[in-house]
Short mmCIF file of C-alpha atoms and ligand atoms in Angstrom, two decimals:
data_model
loop_
_atom_site.label_atom_id
_atom_site.label_comp_id
_atom_site.label_asym_id
_atom_site.label_seq_id
_atom_site.Cartn_x
_atom_site.Cartn_y
_atom_site.Cartn_z
CA UNK A 15 -5.27 -22.96 -15.80
CA UNK A 16 -4.13 -22.50 -12.23
CA UNK A 17 -6.54 -24.78 -10.40
CA UNK A 18 -4.38 -26.68 -7.93
CA UNK A 19 -6.52 -28.73 -5.56
CA UNK A 20 -10.08 -28.01 -6.38
CA UNK A 21 -12.25 -29.03 -3.46
CA UNK A 22 -15.31 -30.89 -4.60
CA UNK A 23 -16.35 -31.97 -1.12
CA UNK A 24 -18.49 -29.03 -0.12
CA UNK A 25 -21.34 -30.24 2.03
CA UNK A 26 -24.43 -30.54 -0.13
CA UNK A 27 -26.21 -27.88 1.90
CA UNK A 28 -23.43 -25.37 1.48
CA UNK A 29 -22.88 -23.23 -1.60
CA UNK A 30 -19.15 -22.71 -1.06
CA UNK A 31 -16.36 -23.11 1.48
CA UNK A 32 -16.64 -19.42 2.26
CA UNK A 33 -18.56 -16.32 1.34
CA UNK A 34 -16.52 -13.15 1.06
CA UNK A 35 -18.40 -9.86 1.25
CA UNK A 36 -16.50 -7.08 -0.53
CA UNK A 37 -14.38 -7.53 -3.66
CA UNK A 38 -11.78 -4.89 -2.88
CA UNK A 39 -8.09 -5.40 -2.20
CA UNK A 40 -8.54 -7.70 0.79
CA UNK A 41 -11.49 -9.71 -0.55
CA UNK A 42 -9.88 -10.28 -3.95
CA UNK A 43 -6.57 -11.40 -2.47
CA UNK A 44 -8.45 -13.69 -0.10
CA UNK A 45 -10.45 -15.26 -2.94
CA UNK A 46 -7.35 -15.90 -5.03
CA UNK A 47 -5.27 -17.37 -2.20
CA UNK A 48 -8.23 -19.51 -1.09
CA UNK A 49 -8.45 -20.74 -4.67
CA UNK A 50 -4.79 -21.82 -4.64
CA UNK A 51 -5.57 -23.85 -1.53
CA UNK A 52 -8.53 -25.54 -3.17
CA UNK A 53 -11.21 -23.62 -1.30
CA UNK A 54 -14.20 -22.49 -3.30
CA UNK A 55 -15.48 -19.05 -2.37
CA UNK A 56 -18.24 -16.77 -3.54
CA UNK A 57 -17.40 -13.06 -3.58
CA UNK A 58 -20.32 -10.69 -3.15
CA UNK A 59 -19.70 -7.12 -4.27
CA UNK A 60 -22.03 -4.14 -4.02
CA UNK A 61 -20.55 -2.25 -6.99
CA UNK A 62 -20.99 -3.38 -10.58
CA UNK A 63 -17.22 -3.95 -10.80
CA UNK A 64 -14.67 -5.17 -8.25
CA UNK A 65 -11.74 -3.16 -6.91
CA UNK A 66 -13.13 0.37 -7.23
CA UNK A 67 -10.65 1.82 -4.75
CA UNK A 68 -7.73 0.00 -6.32
CA UNK A 69 -8.65 1.71 -9.59
CA UNK A 70 -8.57 5.23 -8.11
CA UNK A 71 -5.63 4.60 -5.80
CA UNK A 72 -2.38 6.47 -6.24
CA UNK A 73 -4.04 8.77 -8.78
CA UNK A 74 -5.07 5.76 -10.90
CA UNK A 75 -1.60 4.27 -10.74
CA UNK A 76 -1.98 2.20 -7.54
CA UNK A 77 0.82 2.45 -5.03
CA UNK A 78 0.43 -1.23 -4.21
CA UNK A 79 3.03 -1.66 -1.47
CA UNK A 80 5.95 0.01 0.22
CA UNK A 81 9.46 -1.42 0.21
CA UNK A 82 9.99 -0.24 3.79
CA UNK A 83 6.71 -1.43 5.30
CA UNK A 84 7.01 -2.86 8.80
CA UNK A 85 4.54 -2.93 11.67
CA UNK A 86 5.88 0.53 12.69
CA UNK A 87 3.87 2.46 10.08
CA UNK A 88 0.46 1.34 11.30
CA UNK A 89 -1.90 2.87 13.82
CA UNK A 90 -4.01 0.46 15.84
CA UNK A 91 -5.33 0.04 19.36
CA UNK A 92 -2.83 -2.83 19.55
CA UNK A 93 0.43 -1.92 17.83
CA UNK A 94 1.52 -5.57 17.84
CA UNK A 95 -1.62 -6.82 16.08
CA UNK A 96 -0.28 -6.63 12.49
CA UNK A 97 2.96 -8.45 13.26
CA UNK A 98 1.68 -11.96 12.67
CA UNK A 99 -0.03 -11.11 9.37
CA UNK A 100 3.07 -9.27 8.15
CA UNK A 101 5.21 -12.28 8.96
CA UNK A 102 2.86 -14.56 7.05
CA UNK A 103 2.63 -12.23 4.03
CA UNK A 104 5.61 -9.94 3.54
CA UNK A 105 6.34 -7.04 1.19
CA UNK A 106 8.53 -9.49 -0.78
CA UNK A 107 5.45 -11.73 -1.13
CA UNK A 108 3.44 -8.84 -2.55
CA UNK A 109 6.20 -7.99 -5.00
CA UNK A 110 6.71 -11.55 -6.19
CA UNK A 111 2.95 -12.23 -6.35
CA UNK A 112 2.47 -9.36 -8.79
CA UNK A 113 5.67 -10.18 -10.70
CA UNK A 114 4.37 -13.70 -11.22
CA UNK A 115 1.45 -12.17 -13.06
CA UNK A 116 3.50 -9.76 -15.14
CA UNK A 117 3.48 -6.66 -12.94
CA UNK A 118 6.91 -5.30 -12.17
CA UNK A 119 7.13 -2.58 -9.57
CA UNK A 120 8.81 0.76 -9.93
CA UNK A 121 9.72 2.77 -6.84
CA UNK A 122 8.60 6.38 -7.09
CA UNK A 123 9.73 7.84 -3.79
CA UNK A 124 10.15 6.78 -0.16
CA UNK A 125 9.79 3.08 -1.03
CA UNK A 126 6.42 3.56 -2.77
CA UNK A 127 5.95 0.85 -5.39
CA UNK A 128 3.74 1.36 -8.45
CA UNK A 129 3.19 -0.94 -11.45
CA UNK A 130 5.63 -0.11 -14.26
CA UNK A 131 2.62 0.42 -16.51
CA UNK A 132 1.38 3.12 -14.07
CA UNK A 133 -2.06 1.61 -14.49
CA UNK A 134 -4.12 0.44 -11.54
CA UNK A 135 -6.32 -1.52 -13.97
CA UNK A 136 -3.49 -4.02 -14.37
CA UNK A 137 -3.63 -4.77 -10.64
CA UNK A 138 -7.38 -5.40 -10.69
CA UNK A 139 -7.03 -7.48 -13.87
CA UNK A 140 -4.62 -9.85 -12.07
CA UNK A 141 -7.34 -10.66 -9.56
CA UNK A 142 -10.28 -10.87 -11.94
CA UNK A 143 -8.47 -13.23 -14.26
CA UNK A 144 -7.15 -15.35 -11.39
CA UNK A 145 -10.63 -15.58 -9.86
CA UNK A 146 -11.89 -16.83 -13.20
CA UNK A 147 -9.02 -19.31 -13.65
CA UNK A 148 -9.45 -20.61 -10.13
CA UNK A 149 -13.20 -20.95 -10.47
CA UNK A 150 -13.99 -18.41 -7.78
CA UNK A 151 -17.41 -16.91 -8.27
CA UNK A 152 -17.70 -13.11 -8.26
CA UNK A 153 -21.22 -11.70 -8.04
CA UNK A 154 -21.36 -7.92 -8.45
CA UNK A 155 -24.20 -5.45 -8.00
CA UNK A 156 -25.63 -7.13 -4.91
CA UNK A 157 -27.33 -5.68 -1.89
CA UNK A 158 -26.88 -7.78 1.25
CA UNK A 159 -30.14 -7.81 3.16
CA UNK A 160 -29.39 -10.15 6.06
CA UNK A 161 -26.83 -12.47 7.59
CA UNK A 162 -27.87 -15.38 9.79
CA UNK A 163 -25.39 -17.12 12.01
CA UNK A 164 -26.21 -20.84 11.81
CA UNK A 165 -24.89 -23.73 13.89
CA UNK A 166 -22.67 -24.86 11.03
CA UNK A 167 -21.96 -21.59 9.26
CA UNK A 168 -23.59 -18.51 7.82
CA UNK A 169 -26.53 -17.71 5.59
CA UNK A 170 -26.16 -14.53 3.56
CA UNK A 171 -29.29 -13.11 1.98
CA UNK A 172 -28.90 -10.70 -0.88
CA UNK A 173 -30.82 -8.99 -3.64
CA UNK A 174 -29.53 -8.65 -7.15
CA UNK A 175 -31.93 -6.64 -9.23
CA UNK A 176 -35.41 -7.99 -8.58
CA UNK A 177 -34.09 -11.39 -7.44
CA UNK A 178 -33.33 -12.43 -3.85
CA UNK A 179 -31.06 -15.31 -2.97
CA UNK A 180 -29.64 -17.00 0.11
CA UNK A 181 -26.14 -18.45 0.10
CA UNK A 182 -24.76 -20.70 2.81
CA UNK A 183 -21.16 -21.41 3.74
CA UNK A 184 -19.30 -22.60 6.82
CA UNK A 185 -17.08 -19.49 6.77
CA UNK A 186 -17.82 -15.82 6.25
CA UNK A 187 -15.28 -13.10 5.46
CA UNK A 188 -16.20 -9.44 5.84
CA UNK A 189 -13.89 -7.29 3.70
CA UNK A 190 -16.12 -4.32 2.98
CA UNK A 191 -13.46 -1.68 3.62
CA UNK A 192 -13.80 1.64 5.43
CA UNK A 193 -15.99 4.72 5.20
CA UNK A 194 -13.97 6.95 2.81
CA UNK A 195 -15.45 7.92 -0.57
CA UNK A 196 -19.08 6.87 -0.13
CA UNK A 197 -19.76 7.73 -3.78
CA UNK A 198 -17.43 4.84 -4.74
CA UNK A 199 -19.50 2.33 -2.80
CA UNK A 200 -17.99 2.65 0.67
CA UNK A 201 -20.41 1.55 3.37
CA UNK A 202 -20.47 1.03 7.12
CA UNK A 203 -21.53 -2.57 6.54
CA UNK A 204 -18.71 -4.16 8.57
CA UNK A 205 -19.17 -1.74 11.46
CA UNK A 206 -22.94 -2.21 11.56
CA UNK A 207 -22.69 -5.99 11.39
CA UNK A 208 -20.00 -6.07 14.08
CA UNK A 209 -22.04 -3.80 16.37
CA UNK A 210 -25.07 -6.03 15.88
CA UNK A 211 -22.98 -8.99 17.04
CA UNK A 212 -21.89 -7.06 20.12
CA UNK A 213 -18.29 -6.68 18.92
CA UNK A 214 -16.25 -3.71 20.07
CA UNK A 215 -15.47 -0.96 17.57
CA UNK A 216 -12.49 1.34 17.95
CA UNK A 217 -13.69 4.91 17.35
CA UNK A 218 -13.61 5.73 13.65
CA UNK A 219 -12.50 8.97 11.95
CA UNK A 220 -11.27 10.08 8.53
CA UNK A 221 -7.49 9.63 8.17
CA UNK A 222 -4.96 10.58 5.50
CA UNK A 223 -7.25 13.53 5.01
CA UNK A 224 -6.71 17.24 4.20
CA UNK A 225 -7.22 19.65 7.11
CA UNK A 226 -9.30 22.82 7.08
CA UNK A 227 -8.55 26.26 8.49
CA UNK A 228 -11.39 28.65 9.24
CA UNK A 229 -11.81 32.03 10.93
CA UNK A 230 -9.38 34.90 10.56
CA UNK A 231 -6.54 32.59 9.43
CA UNK A 232 -8.50 31.31 6.44
CA UNK A 233 -7.65 34.18 4.10
CA UNK A 234 -3.94 33.89 4.78
CA UNK A 235 -3.95 30.21 3.76
CA UNK A 236 -6.26 30.88 0.80
CA UNK A 237 -3.84 33.47 -0.60
CA UNK A 238 -1.13 30.80 -0.65
CA UNK A 239 -3.37 28.30 -2.43
CA UNK A 240 -1.46 26.09 -4.87
CA UNK A 241 1.94 26.61 -3.21
CA UNK A 242 3.84 23.64 -1.94
CA UNK A 243 6.69 23.72 0.62
CA UNK A 244 8.93 20.91 1.86
CA UNK A 245 8.46 20.74 5.64
CA UNK A 246 8.75 18.70 8.79
CA UNK A 247 5.30 18.36 10.28
CA UNK A 248 5.19 17.02 13.80
CA UNK A 249 3.24 16.61 17.00
CA UNK A 250 3.93 14.82 20.26
CA UNK A 251 3.47 11.42 18.56
CA UNK A 252 5.32 11.60 15.25
CA UNK A 253 7.08 13.67 12.59
CA UNK A 254 6.92 13.53 8.78
CA UNK A 255 9.22 15.26 6.29
CA UNK A 256 7.39 15.76 3.02
CA UNK A 257 5.63 18.55 1.12
CA UNK A 258 2.68 20.48 2.46
CA UNK A 259 0.25 22.09 0.03
CA UNK A 260 -1.67 25.29 0.78
CA UNK A 261 -5.24 25.30 -0.49
CA UNK A 262 -8.06 27.82 -0.44
CA UNK A 263 -9.60 26.00 2.54
CA UNK A 264 -6.50 24.95 4.47
CA UNK A 265 -3.71 22.41 4.11
CA UNK A 266 -3.13 19.27 2.11
CA UNK A 267 -0.11 17.48 0.61
CA UNK A 268 1.58 14.29 1.80
CA UNK A 269 2.98 15.61 5.12
CA UNK A 270 -0.46 16.94 6.12
CA UNK A 271 -2.25 13.72 5.13
CA UNK A 272 0.26 11.78 7.22
CA UNK A 273 -0.10 13.93 10.35
CA UNK A 274 -3.90 13.96 9.99
CA UNK A 275 -3.95 10.30 11.04
CA UNK A 276 -2.35 11.34 14.33
CA UNK A 277 -4.37 14.52 14.82
CA UNK A 278 -7.56 15.08 16.80
CA UNK A 279 -9.88 18.10 16.65
CA UNK A 280 -8.69 20.92 18.88
CA UNK A 281 -5.03 19.87 18.75
CA UNK A 282 -2.17 22.02 17.49
CA UNK A 283 0.74 20.66 15.44
CA UNK A 284 4.05 22.11 14.45
CA UNK A 285 5.49 22.84 11.02
CA UNK A 286 9.21 23.28 10.55
CA UNK A 287 9.37 25.22 7.30
CA UNK A 288 13.10 24.61 6.86
CA UNK A 289 13.74 21.06 8.06
CA UNK A 290 17.35 19.99 8.60
CA UNK A 291 18.64 23.58 8.40
CA UNK A 292 19.04 26.36 10.91
CA UNK A 293 17.48 29.65 9.79
CA UNK A 294 19.44 31.64 12.37
CA UNK A 295 22.76 30.27 11.14
CA UNK A 296 21.76 30.93 7.52
CA UNK A 297 20.80 34.53 8.38
CA UNK A 298 24.04 35.10 10.29
CA UNK A 299 25.93 33.96 7.19
CA UNK A 300 23.79 36.22 5.00
CA UNK A 301 24.55 39.17 7.31
CA UNK A 302 28.25 38.58 6.69
CA UNK A 303 28.04 37.95 2.94
CA UNK A 304 25.17 40.13 1.87
CA UNK A 305 23.90 42.16 4.80
CA UNK A 306 22.15 44.76 2.66
CA UNK A 307 19.82 42.28 1.03
CA UNK A 308 16.22 42.31 2.13
CA UNK A 309 14.79 39.48 4.18
CA UNK A 310 12.27 38.95 1.36
CA UNK A 311 15.10 38.45 -1.16
CA UNK A 312 16.73 35.96 1.20
CA UNK A 313 13.41 34.10 1.63
CA UNK A 314 12.84 34.04 -2.13
CA UNK A 315 15.85 31.74 -2.44
CA UNK A 316 14.17 29.29 -0.04
CA UNK A 317 10.45 29.55 -0.79
CA UNK A 318 7.94 30.37 -3.53
CA UNK A 319 7.56 34.15 -3.90
CA UNK A 320 3.94 34.06 -2.79
CA UNK A 321 5.02 32.41 0.43
CA UNK A 322 7.57 35.15 1.09
CA UNK A 323 4.89 37.76 0.47
CA UNK A 324 2.57 35.99 2.92
CA UNK A 325 5.32 35.95 5.55
CA UNK A 326 4.98 39.73 5.71
CA UNK A 327 2.08 39.08 8.07
CA UNK A 328 4.50 37.77 10.71
CA UNK A 329 7.96 38.99 9.78
CA UNK A 330 9.71 42.22 8.72
CA UNK A 331 10.40 40.92 5.22
CA UNK A 332 11.21 44.38 3.85
CA UNK A 333 14.03 44.93 6.33
CA UNK A 334 17.68 44.48 5.44
CA UNK A 335 19.12 41.31 6.90
CA UNK A 336 21.95 43.24 8.61
CA UNK A 337 19.51 45.43 10.47
CA UNK A 338 17.40 42.66 11.99
CA UNK A 339 17.32 42.94 15.77
CA UNK A 340 17.95 40.00 18.09
CA UNK A 341 14.23 39.87 18.89
CA UNK A 342 13.38 39.81 15.17
CA UNK A 343 15.91 37.03 14.59
CA UNK A 344 14.27 35.02 17.34
CA UNK A 345 10.85 35.70 15.89
CA UNK A 346 12.02 34.49 12.45
CA UNK A 347 13.43 31.29 13.98
CA UNK A 348 10.18 30.76 15.86
CA UNK A 349 8.00 31.19 12.76
CA UNK A 350 10.21 29.19 10.41
CA UNK A 351 10.98 26.26 12.70
CA UNK A 352 7.90 26.20 14.92
CA UNK A 353 4.98 27.37 12.86
CA UNK A 354 1.89 26.38 14.82
CA UNK A 355 -1.27 25.17 13.10
CA UNK A 356 -4.62 24.55 14.74
CA UNK A 357 -6.93 23.15 12.05
CA UNK A 358 -10.66 23.67 12.44
CA UNK A 359 -11.39 20.18 11.17
CA UNK A 360 -10.82 17.83 8.25
CA UNK A 361 -12.34 17.39 4.80
CA UNK A 362 -14.20 14.29 5.95
CA UNK A 363 -14.80 10.92 4.34
CA UNK A 364 -15.35 12.46 0.91
CA UNK A 365 -11.65 13.31 0.73
CA UNK A 366 -10.05 10.87 3.20
CA UNK A 367 -7.93 8.02 1.84
CA UNK A 368 -8.58 5.72 4.78
CA UNK A 369 -10.58 5.30 7.95
CA UNK A 370 -8.92 5.31 11.35
CA UNK A 371 -10.40 2.85 13.86
CA UNK A 372 -12.73 -0.02 13.00
CA UNK A 373 -13.35 -3.53 14.33
CA UNK A 374 -11.44 -3.62 17.60
CA UNK A 375 -8.43 -5.89 17.28
CA UNK A 376 -9.20 -7.46 20.68
CA UNK A 377 -12.15 -9.17 18.97
CA UNK A 378 -9.91 -10.95 16.44
CA UNK A 379 -7.11 -13.48 16.45
CA UNK A 380 -4.03 -11.71 15.12
CA UNK A 381 -2.83 -15.01 13.61
CA UNK A 382 -5.98 -15.84 11.62
CA UNK A 383 -8.19 -12.70 11.82
CA UNK A 384 -11.01 -14.97 12.95
CA UNK A 385 -13.51 -13.44 15.33
CA UNK A 386 -12.91 -14.85 18.82
CA UNK A 387 -16.61 -14.82 19.75
CA UNK A 388 -17.99 -16.10 16.44
CA UNK A 389 -15.93 -18.97 15.00
CA UNK A 390 -15.86 -19.04 11.21
CA UNK A 391 -16.29 -15.26 10.91
CA UNK A 392 -13.32 -13.20 9.69
CA UNK A 393 -12.71 -9.48 9.22
CA UNK A 394 -9.90 -8.18 6.99
CA UNK A 395 -8.62 -4.99 5.36
CA UNK A 396 -9.61 -1.47 6.23
CA UNK A 397 -12.68 -2.33 8.32
CA UNK A 398 -10.28 -3.57 11.04
CA UNK A 399 -8.66 -1.08 13.43
CA UNK A 400 -5.40 -1.00 11.45
CA UNK A 401 -4.51 2.19 9.58
CA UNK A 402 -1.34 2.57 7.57
CA UNK A 403 0.66 5.60 6.56
CA UNK A 404 0.36 7.12 3.13
CA UNK A 405 2.55 5.34 0.58
CA UNK A 406 1.35 1.80 -0.17
CA UNK A 407 1.08 0.67 3.44
CA UNK A 408 -2.69 0.28 3.44
CA UNK A 409 -2.66 -2.06 0.46
CA UNK A 410 0.09 -4.09 2.12
CA UNK A 411 -2.30 -4.59 5.06
CA UNK A 412 -5.21 -5.41 2.74
CA UNK A 413 -3.18 -8.05 0.83
CA UNK A 414 -1.67 -9.50 4.01
CA UNK A 415 -4.98 -9.75 5.85
CA UNK A 416 -6.67 -11.29 2.79
CA UNK A 417 -3.89 -13.87 2.53
CA UNK A 418 -3.99 -14.76 6.23
CA UNK A 419 -7.74 -15.27 6.20
CA UNK A 420 -7.55 -17.44 3.06
CA UNK A 421 -4.97 -19.62 4.74
CA UNK A 422 -7.47 -20.35 7.49
CA UNK A 423 -10.66 -20.94 5.52
C1 FAD B 505 -8.42 8.14 -3.26
C2 FAD B 505 -7.72 6.99 -2.58
C3 FAD B 505 -6.43 6.66 -2.97
C4 FAD B 505 -5.77 5.62 -2.30
N1 FAD B 505 -4.51 5.30 -2.71
C5 FAD B 505 -3.85 4.30 -2.07
C6 FAD B 505 -2.56 3.90 -2.51
O1 FAD B 505 -2.06 4.36 -3.55
N2 FAD B 505 -1.90 2.95 -1.78
C7 FAD B 505 -2.47 2.35 -0.67
O2 FAD B 505 -1.84 1.50 -0.04
N3 FAD B 505 -3.71 2.67 -0.28
C8 FAD B 505 -4.41 3.61 -0.96
N4 FAD B 505 -5.69 3.92 -0.58
C9 FAD B 505 -6.31 3.13 0.51
C10 FAD B 505 -6.75 1.77 -0.05
O3 FAD B 505 -7.54 1.97 -1.21
C11 FAD B 505 -7.56 1.00 0.99
O4 FAD B 505 -6.86 0.97 2.21
C12 FAD B 505 -7.82 -0.42 0.51
O5 FAD B 505 -8.55 -0.40 -0.70
C13 FAD B 505 -8.59 -1.20 1.56
O6 FAD B 505 -8.86 -2.47 1.06
P1 FAD B 505 -10.19 -3.22 1.51
O7 FAD B 505 -10.28 -4.45 0.70
O8 FAD B 505 -10.25 -3.33 2.97
O9 FAD B 505 -11.37 -2.24 1.11
P2 FAD B 505 -11.81 -1.77 -0.34
O10 FAD B 505 -10.69 -1.88 -1.31
O11 FAD B 505 -12.46 -0.45 -0.15
O12 FAD B 505 -12.89 -2.86 -0.75
C14 FAD B 505 -14.10 -3.01 -0.08
C15 FAD B 505 -15.11 -3.52 -1.08
O13 FAD B 505 -16.30 -3.84 -0.40
C16 FAD B 505 -17.39 -3.37 -1.15
N5 FAD B 505 -18.52 -3.17 -0.25
C17 FAD B 505 -18.69 -2.19 0.67
N6 FAD B 505 -19.87 -2.36 1.29
C18 FAD B 505 -20.43 -3.47 0.77
C19 FAD B 505 -21.66 -4.13 1.00
N7 FAD B 505 -22.54 -3.68 1.89
N8 FAD B 505 -21.93 -5.25 0.28
C20 FAD B 505 -21.05 -5.72 -0.64
N9 FAD B 505 -19.90 -5.11 -0.92
C21 FAD B 505 -19.57 -4.00 -0.21
C22 FAD B 505 -16.88 -2.08 -1.78
O14 FAD B 505 -17.66 -1.71 -2.90
C23 FAD B 505 -15.46 -2.48 -2.13
O15 FAD B 505 -15.36 -3.04 -3.42
C24 FAD B 505 -6.40 4.91 -1.24
C25 FAD B 505 -7.70 5.25 -0.88
C26 FAD B 505 -8.36 6.26 -1.55
C27 FAD B 505 -9.78 6.58 -1.15
#
């Protein structure tokens, strides 16, 4: 049993020290940490089970943090906002928290940490068993119908099946996540509630999302569907070196998901199809060594064959390398190092991993995540205007914000 300082002094009119709405990554961490501190919370969850997004994360394996996470990999209206939370709850804290409960991390790539078991269920199980041990009450399958702000706290009304109930607590935590994957229970609850209270919302949009290509370009991309190429994808804000994946409707793959968080409709971004190398220098060398070879043969050493075939649209792939003119060499360099893409749009919240925007950080204390205008009200996790890169960063924010809130309940 892990009960440390169980608080039995809850005011008779109150049902708990705090009510947490949303039993996802942030809400679960908050409940557990509050339990360690002797605070009794009630977690209200819409789904029949907690942690739905944890279960599907990282392809069911849950990339639960990133070894290199700092405040630099987060997008927010206030780039300094996450600093306090990340000082209070570090990556090392995440790692040792899970190790304490038998989950050792294994780095896959670029600092991305997954449980050794490769099973996201193990992560959720840590929280469900700790909630039970700590006496934190988890009520699933609820529908919140109203929230009243009282003089001494909050009254949350909810339905569960045919029954309605009102719970009261001096503190209220909203950890209902973002808009992606509505079929998994995602709602705009936090945004609606915040708007109703007159709180500012930073404009929301799907992020870490595949991008679509339509019009006369569409066929070209569709023909390359299934092919993956290591690239440097960049715009005026940022650059990412990872794979891109061609699909029958456009582009996906880690580098595209990353840039999507920095992309707005109508903008063009750049793809360097041979990052860290110079195609002109490679071709000059090829001219000397093997000038009679075709450009297509040369490309086949660098790219999937289908990609070389598709390059015929832009480049004289059936010409011998030695006979390429200066203008053709320049054109090749242009296409390979500065391939321009203007997506038509994105695949929306059905396919996005996170939501950009959310509760404006100016409404919250960065130290406690308490709402400045409504004392006792806290927002944590994805519903706040903090969006991490792909690779475990978003969970690091969810854990950190849950911890920080718990520390202040
Ligand atoms: C396919 C996919 C894969 C991902 N993989 C990763 C990954 O590997 N690594 C990573 O760092 N991030 C990943 N993410 C992002 C990560 O899942 C989220 O950033 C993180 O779960 C946010 O935590 P949260 O607690 O704020 O919200 P959530 O984990 O979404 O939890 C919110 C909870 O609130 C509940 N809820 C919503 N509305 C209500 C309501 N009205 N009443 C009661 N309850 C409600 C939801 O059912 C949910 O349980 C992935 C996301 C997706 C969609």
